[in-house]
Coordinates of C-alpha atoms and ligand atoms in Angstrom, one line a residue:
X237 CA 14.6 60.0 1.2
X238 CA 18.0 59.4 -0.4
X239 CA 20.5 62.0 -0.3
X240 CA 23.5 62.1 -2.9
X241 CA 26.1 65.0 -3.1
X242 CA 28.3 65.3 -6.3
X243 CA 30.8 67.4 -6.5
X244 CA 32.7 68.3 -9.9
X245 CA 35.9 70.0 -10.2
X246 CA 34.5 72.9 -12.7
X247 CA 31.6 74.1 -13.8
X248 CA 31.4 72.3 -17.2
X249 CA 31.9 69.0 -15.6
X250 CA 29.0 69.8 -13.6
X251 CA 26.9 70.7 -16.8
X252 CA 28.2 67.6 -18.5
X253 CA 27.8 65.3 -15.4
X254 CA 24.5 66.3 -15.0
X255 CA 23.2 66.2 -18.0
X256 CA 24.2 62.5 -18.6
X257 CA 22.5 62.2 -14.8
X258 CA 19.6 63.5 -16.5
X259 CA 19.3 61.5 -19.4
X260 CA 19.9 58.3 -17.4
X261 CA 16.8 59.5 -15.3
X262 CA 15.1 60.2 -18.4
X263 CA 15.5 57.2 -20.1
X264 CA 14.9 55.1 -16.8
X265 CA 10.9 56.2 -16.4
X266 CA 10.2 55.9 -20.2
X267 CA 11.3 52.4 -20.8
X268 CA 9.9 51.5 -17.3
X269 CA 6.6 53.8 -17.8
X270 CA 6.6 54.9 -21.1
X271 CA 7.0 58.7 -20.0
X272 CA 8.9 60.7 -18.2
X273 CA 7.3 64.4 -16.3
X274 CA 10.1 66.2 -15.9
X275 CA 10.1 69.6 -14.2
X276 CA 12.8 72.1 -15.6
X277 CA 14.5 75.4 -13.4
X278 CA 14.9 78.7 -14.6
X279 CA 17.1 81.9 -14.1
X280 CA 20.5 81.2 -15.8
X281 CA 22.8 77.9 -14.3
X282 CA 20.4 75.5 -15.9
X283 CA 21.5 77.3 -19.3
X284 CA 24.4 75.4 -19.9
X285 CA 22.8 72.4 -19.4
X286 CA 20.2 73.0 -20.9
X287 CA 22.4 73.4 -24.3
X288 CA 24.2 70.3 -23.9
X289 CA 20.6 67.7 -23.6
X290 CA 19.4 70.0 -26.9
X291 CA 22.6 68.9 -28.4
X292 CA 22.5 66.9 -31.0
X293 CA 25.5 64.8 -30.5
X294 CA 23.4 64.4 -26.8
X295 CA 20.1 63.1 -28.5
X296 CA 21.3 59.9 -29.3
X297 CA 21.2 59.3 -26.3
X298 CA 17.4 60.3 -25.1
X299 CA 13.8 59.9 -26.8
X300 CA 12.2 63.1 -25.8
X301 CA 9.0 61.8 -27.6
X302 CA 7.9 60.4 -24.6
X303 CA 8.9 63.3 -22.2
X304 CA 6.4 66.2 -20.8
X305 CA 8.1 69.2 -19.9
X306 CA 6.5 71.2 -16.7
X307 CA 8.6 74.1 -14.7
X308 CA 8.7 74.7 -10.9
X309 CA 8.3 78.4 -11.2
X310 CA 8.0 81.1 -13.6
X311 CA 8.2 85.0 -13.9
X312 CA 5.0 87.2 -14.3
X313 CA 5.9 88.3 -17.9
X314 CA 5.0 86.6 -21.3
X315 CA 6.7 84.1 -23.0
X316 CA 8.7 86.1 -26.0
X317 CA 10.0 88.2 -22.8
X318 CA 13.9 87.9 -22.1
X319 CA 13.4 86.8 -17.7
X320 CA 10.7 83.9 -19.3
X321 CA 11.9 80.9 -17.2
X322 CA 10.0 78.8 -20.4
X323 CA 12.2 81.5 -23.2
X324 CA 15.2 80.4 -21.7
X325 CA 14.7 76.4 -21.9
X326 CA 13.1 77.0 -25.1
X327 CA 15.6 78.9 -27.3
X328 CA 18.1 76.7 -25.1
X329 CA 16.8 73.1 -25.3
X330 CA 13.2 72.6 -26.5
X331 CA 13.5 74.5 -29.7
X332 CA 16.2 72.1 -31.0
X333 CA 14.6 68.9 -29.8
X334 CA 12.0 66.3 -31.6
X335 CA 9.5 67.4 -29.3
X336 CA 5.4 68.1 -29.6
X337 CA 4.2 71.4 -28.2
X338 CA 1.8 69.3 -26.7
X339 CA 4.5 67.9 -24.7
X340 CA 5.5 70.8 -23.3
X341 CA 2.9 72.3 -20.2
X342 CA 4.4 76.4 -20.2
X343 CA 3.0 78.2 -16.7
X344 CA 0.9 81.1 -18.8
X345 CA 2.8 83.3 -17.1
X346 CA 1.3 86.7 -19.3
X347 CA -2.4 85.7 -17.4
X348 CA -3.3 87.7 -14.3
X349 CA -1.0 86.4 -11.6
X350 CA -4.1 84.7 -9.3
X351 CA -5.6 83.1 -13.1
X352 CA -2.1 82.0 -14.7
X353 CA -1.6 79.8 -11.2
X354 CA -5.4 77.9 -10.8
X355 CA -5.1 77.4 -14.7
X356 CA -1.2 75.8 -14.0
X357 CA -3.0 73.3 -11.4
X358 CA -6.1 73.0 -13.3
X359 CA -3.6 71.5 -16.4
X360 CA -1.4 69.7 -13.8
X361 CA -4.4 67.8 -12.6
X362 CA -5.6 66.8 -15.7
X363 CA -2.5 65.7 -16.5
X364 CA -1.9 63.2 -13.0
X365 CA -5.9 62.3 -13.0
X366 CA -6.5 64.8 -10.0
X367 CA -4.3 62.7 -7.5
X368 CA -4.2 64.3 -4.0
X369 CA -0.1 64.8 -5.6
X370 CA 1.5 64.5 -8.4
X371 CA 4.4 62.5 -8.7
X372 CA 6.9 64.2 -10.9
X373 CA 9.8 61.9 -12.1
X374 CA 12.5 64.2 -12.4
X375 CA 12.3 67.4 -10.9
X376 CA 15.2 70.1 -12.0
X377 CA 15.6 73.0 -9.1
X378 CA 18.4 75.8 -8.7
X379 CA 19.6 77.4 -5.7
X380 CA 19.5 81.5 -4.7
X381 CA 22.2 82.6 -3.0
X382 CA 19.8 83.1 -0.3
X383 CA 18.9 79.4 -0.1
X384 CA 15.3 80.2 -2.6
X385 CA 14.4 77.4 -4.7
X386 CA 12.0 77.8 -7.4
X387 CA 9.8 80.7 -6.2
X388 CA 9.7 79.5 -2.7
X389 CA 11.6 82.8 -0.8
X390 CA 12.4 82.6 3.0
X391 CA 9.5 84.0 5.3
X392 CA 7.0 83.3 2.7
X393 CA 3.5 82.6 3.3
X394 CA 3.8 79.8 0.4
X395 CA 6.4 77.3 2.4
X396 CA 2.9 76.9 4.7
X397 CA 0.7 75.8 2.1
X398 CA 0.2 72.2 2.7
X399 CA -3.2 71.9 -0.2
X400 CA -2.6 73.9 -3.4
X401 CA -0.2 72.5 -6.3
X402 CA 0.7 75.9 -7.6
X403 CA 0.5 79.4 -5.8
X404 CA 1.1 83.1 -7.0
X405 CA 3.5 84.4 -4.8
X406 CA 4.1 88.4 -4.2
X407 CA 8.2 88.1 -3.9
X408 CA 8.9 91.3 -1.7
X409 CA 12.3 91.4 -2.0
X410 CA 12.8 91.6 -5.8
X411 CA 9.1 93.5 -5.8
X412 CA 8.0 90.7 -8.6
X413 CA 5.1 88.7 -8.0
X414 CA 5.7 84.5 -9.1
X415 CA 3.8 81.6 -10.1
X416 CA 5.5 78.9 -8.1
X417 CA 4.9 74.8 -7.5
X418 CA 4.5 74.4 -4.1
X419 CA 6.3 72.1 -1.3
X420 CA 3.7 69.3 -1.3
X421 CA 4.3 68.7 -4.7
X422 CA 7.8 69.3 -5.2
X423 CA 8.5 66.8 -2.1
X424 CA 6.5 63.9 -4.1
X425 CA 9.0 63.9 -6.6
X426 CA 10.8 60.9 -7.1
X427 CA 13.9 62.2 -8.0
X428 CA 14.8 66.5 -7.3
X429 CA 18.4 67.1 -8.6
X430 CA 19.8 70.9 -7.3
X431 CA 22.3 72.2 -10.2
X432 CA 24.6 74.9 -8.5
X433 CA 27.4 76.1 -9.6
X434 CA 29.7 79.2 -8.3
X435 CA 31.3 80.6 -5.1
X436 CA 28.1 82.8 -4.7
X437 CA 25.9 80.3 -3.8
X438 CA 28.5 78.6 -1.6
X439 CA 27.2 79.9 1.7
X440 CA 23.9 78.5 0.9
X441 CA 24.6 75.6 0.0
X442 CA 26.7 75.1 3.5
X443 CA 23.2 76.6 5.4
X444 CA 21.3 73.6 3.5
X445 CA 23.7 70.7 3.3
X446 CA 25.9 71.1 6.1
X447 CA 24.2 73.3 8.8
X448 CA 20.4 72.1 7.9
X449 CA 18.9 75.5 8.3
X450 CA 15.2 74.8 8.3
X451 CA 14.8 78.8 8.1
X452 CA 16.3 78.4 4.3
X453 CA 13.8 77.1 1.9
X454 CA 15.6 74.6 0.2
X455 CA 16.2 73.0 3.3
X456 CA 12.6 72.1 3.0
X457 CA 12.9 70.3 -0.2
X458 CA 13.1 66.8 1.4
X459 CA 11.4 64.2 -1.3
X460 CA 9.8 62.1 1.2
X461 CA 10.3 58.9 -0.9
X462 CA 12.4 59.8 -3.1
X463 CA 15.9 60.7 -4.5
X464 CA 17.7 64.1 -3.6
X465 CA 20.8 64.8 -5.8
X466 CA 22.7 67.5 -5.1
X467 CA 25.2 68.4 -8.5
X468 CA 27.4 71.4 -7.5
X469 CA 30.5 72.6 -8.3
X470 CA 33.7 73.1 -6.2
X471 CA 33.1 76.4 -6.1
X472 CA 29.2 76.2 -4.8
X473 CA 30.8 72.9 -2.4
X474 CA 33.5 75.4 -0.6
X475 CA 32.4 75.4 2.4
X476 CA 31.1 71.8 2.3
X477 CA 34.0 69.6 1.7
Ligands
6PG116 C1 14.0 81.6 -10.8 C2 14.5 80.2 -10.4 C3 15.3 80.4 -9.1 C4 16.7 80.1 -9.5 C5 17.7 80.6 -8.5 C6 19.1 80.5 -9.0 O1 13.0 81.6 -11.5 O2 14.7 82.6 -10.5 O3 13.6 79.3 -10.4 O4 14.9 79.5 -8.1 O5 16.8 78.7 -9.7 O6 17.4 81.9 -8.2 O7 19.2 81.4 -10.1 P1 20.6 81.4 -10.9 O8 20.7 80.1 -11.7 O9 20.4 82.6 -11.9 O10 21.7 81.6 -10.0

């Protein structure tokens, strides 16, 4: 595993940076590959980045044609609803891309919790030929400001799983139950990049980076042969520097 830590003065550098980061990753698999799997975050701080790849001044840069869209985690509601992890990146980015729908893998979330995660793995196998892991290229994650990454909360029963691909997962401290990739799969990744911006999320991002608190997920995100790129702002890096 590779670790890199960049740390932009605001929070629109960080969008900006990372997002030609992105694109750069992007366009590396599909001309080596032909395709690109690329795993998108939810919740808000991906937003802004999210606008500038769907921007088309940014498309010159990037042929989405040949990337599949997949998302770490996703909230138990349906897709038209407002805390939709897939509504978000669609209204922000997919919507005003060149993409096909059947590009784009959506967690179906509005299914029965237990149902919505066995058909997510079900689809994800298909997709990688039923591989013992997949091996996402590029694999987007935020950061809680209690050190949660996709829907992997501290103390949960998920950060043990060591066989399924994607779990439900009963969130008892926002009383919402998940649907969540799980840490064998993210940790095949080839390349995880952490977006995280604001003096909230400072703390955690010290627990991870500096102090290596194994009791924090995100600690646990360690891509064992690949790339971990951490983009954060000066605000999230306070306490780093
Ligand atoms: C989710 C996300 C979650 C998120 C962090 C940061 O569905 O909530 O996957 O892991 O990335 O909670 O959220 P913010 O970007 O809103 O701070």
């Amino acid at each position: 595993m590779s670790t890199q830590v960049k740390i932009y003065k605001t929070a629109a550098d960080l969008f900006h940076h990372s997002a030609d980061k992105i694109a750069s990753l992007v366009n590396e698999y599909v001309q080596s590959t032909g395709k690109c799997s690329f795993v998108l975050s939810g919740s808000s701080t991906p937003k802004n980045l999210y606008k500038i790849l769907g921007n088309k001044s940014f498309q010159k840069n990037i042929n989405w044609s040949n990337v599949y869209f997949f998302w770490g985690d996703e909230r138990c509601v349906p897709p038209d609803n407002n805390l939709s992890n897939y509504k978000m990146a669609y209204d922000s980015f997919l919507s005003k891309i060149d993409i096909d729908e059947t590009n784009i893998f959506r967690i179906l979330a509005e299914k029965p919790h237990p149902k919505a995660a066995k058909d997510y793995e079900n689809r994800l196998r298909k997709f990688f030929h039923n591989v013992k892991f997949p091996t996402f290229d590029v694999v987007l994650l935020g950061l809680g400001t209690d050190g949660h990454t996709a829907s992997l909360f501290q103390g949960s029963a998920v950060l043990k799983e060591k066989k399924k691909w994607v779990v439900d997962n009963y969130v008892e401290k926002i009383n919402s139950w998940r649907i969540t990739m799980t840490l064998p799969v993210l940790n095949q990744a080839k390349n995880i990049v952490f977006l995280v911006s604001g003096k909230e999320k400072a703390n955690a991002v010290k627990s991870v980076i500096k102090d290596k608190d194994k009791s924090i997920p995100a600690s646990l995100i360690e891509p064992k042969d690949g790339n971990l790129i951490w983009c954060l702002d000066r605000d999230a890096a306070a306490l780093i520097k």
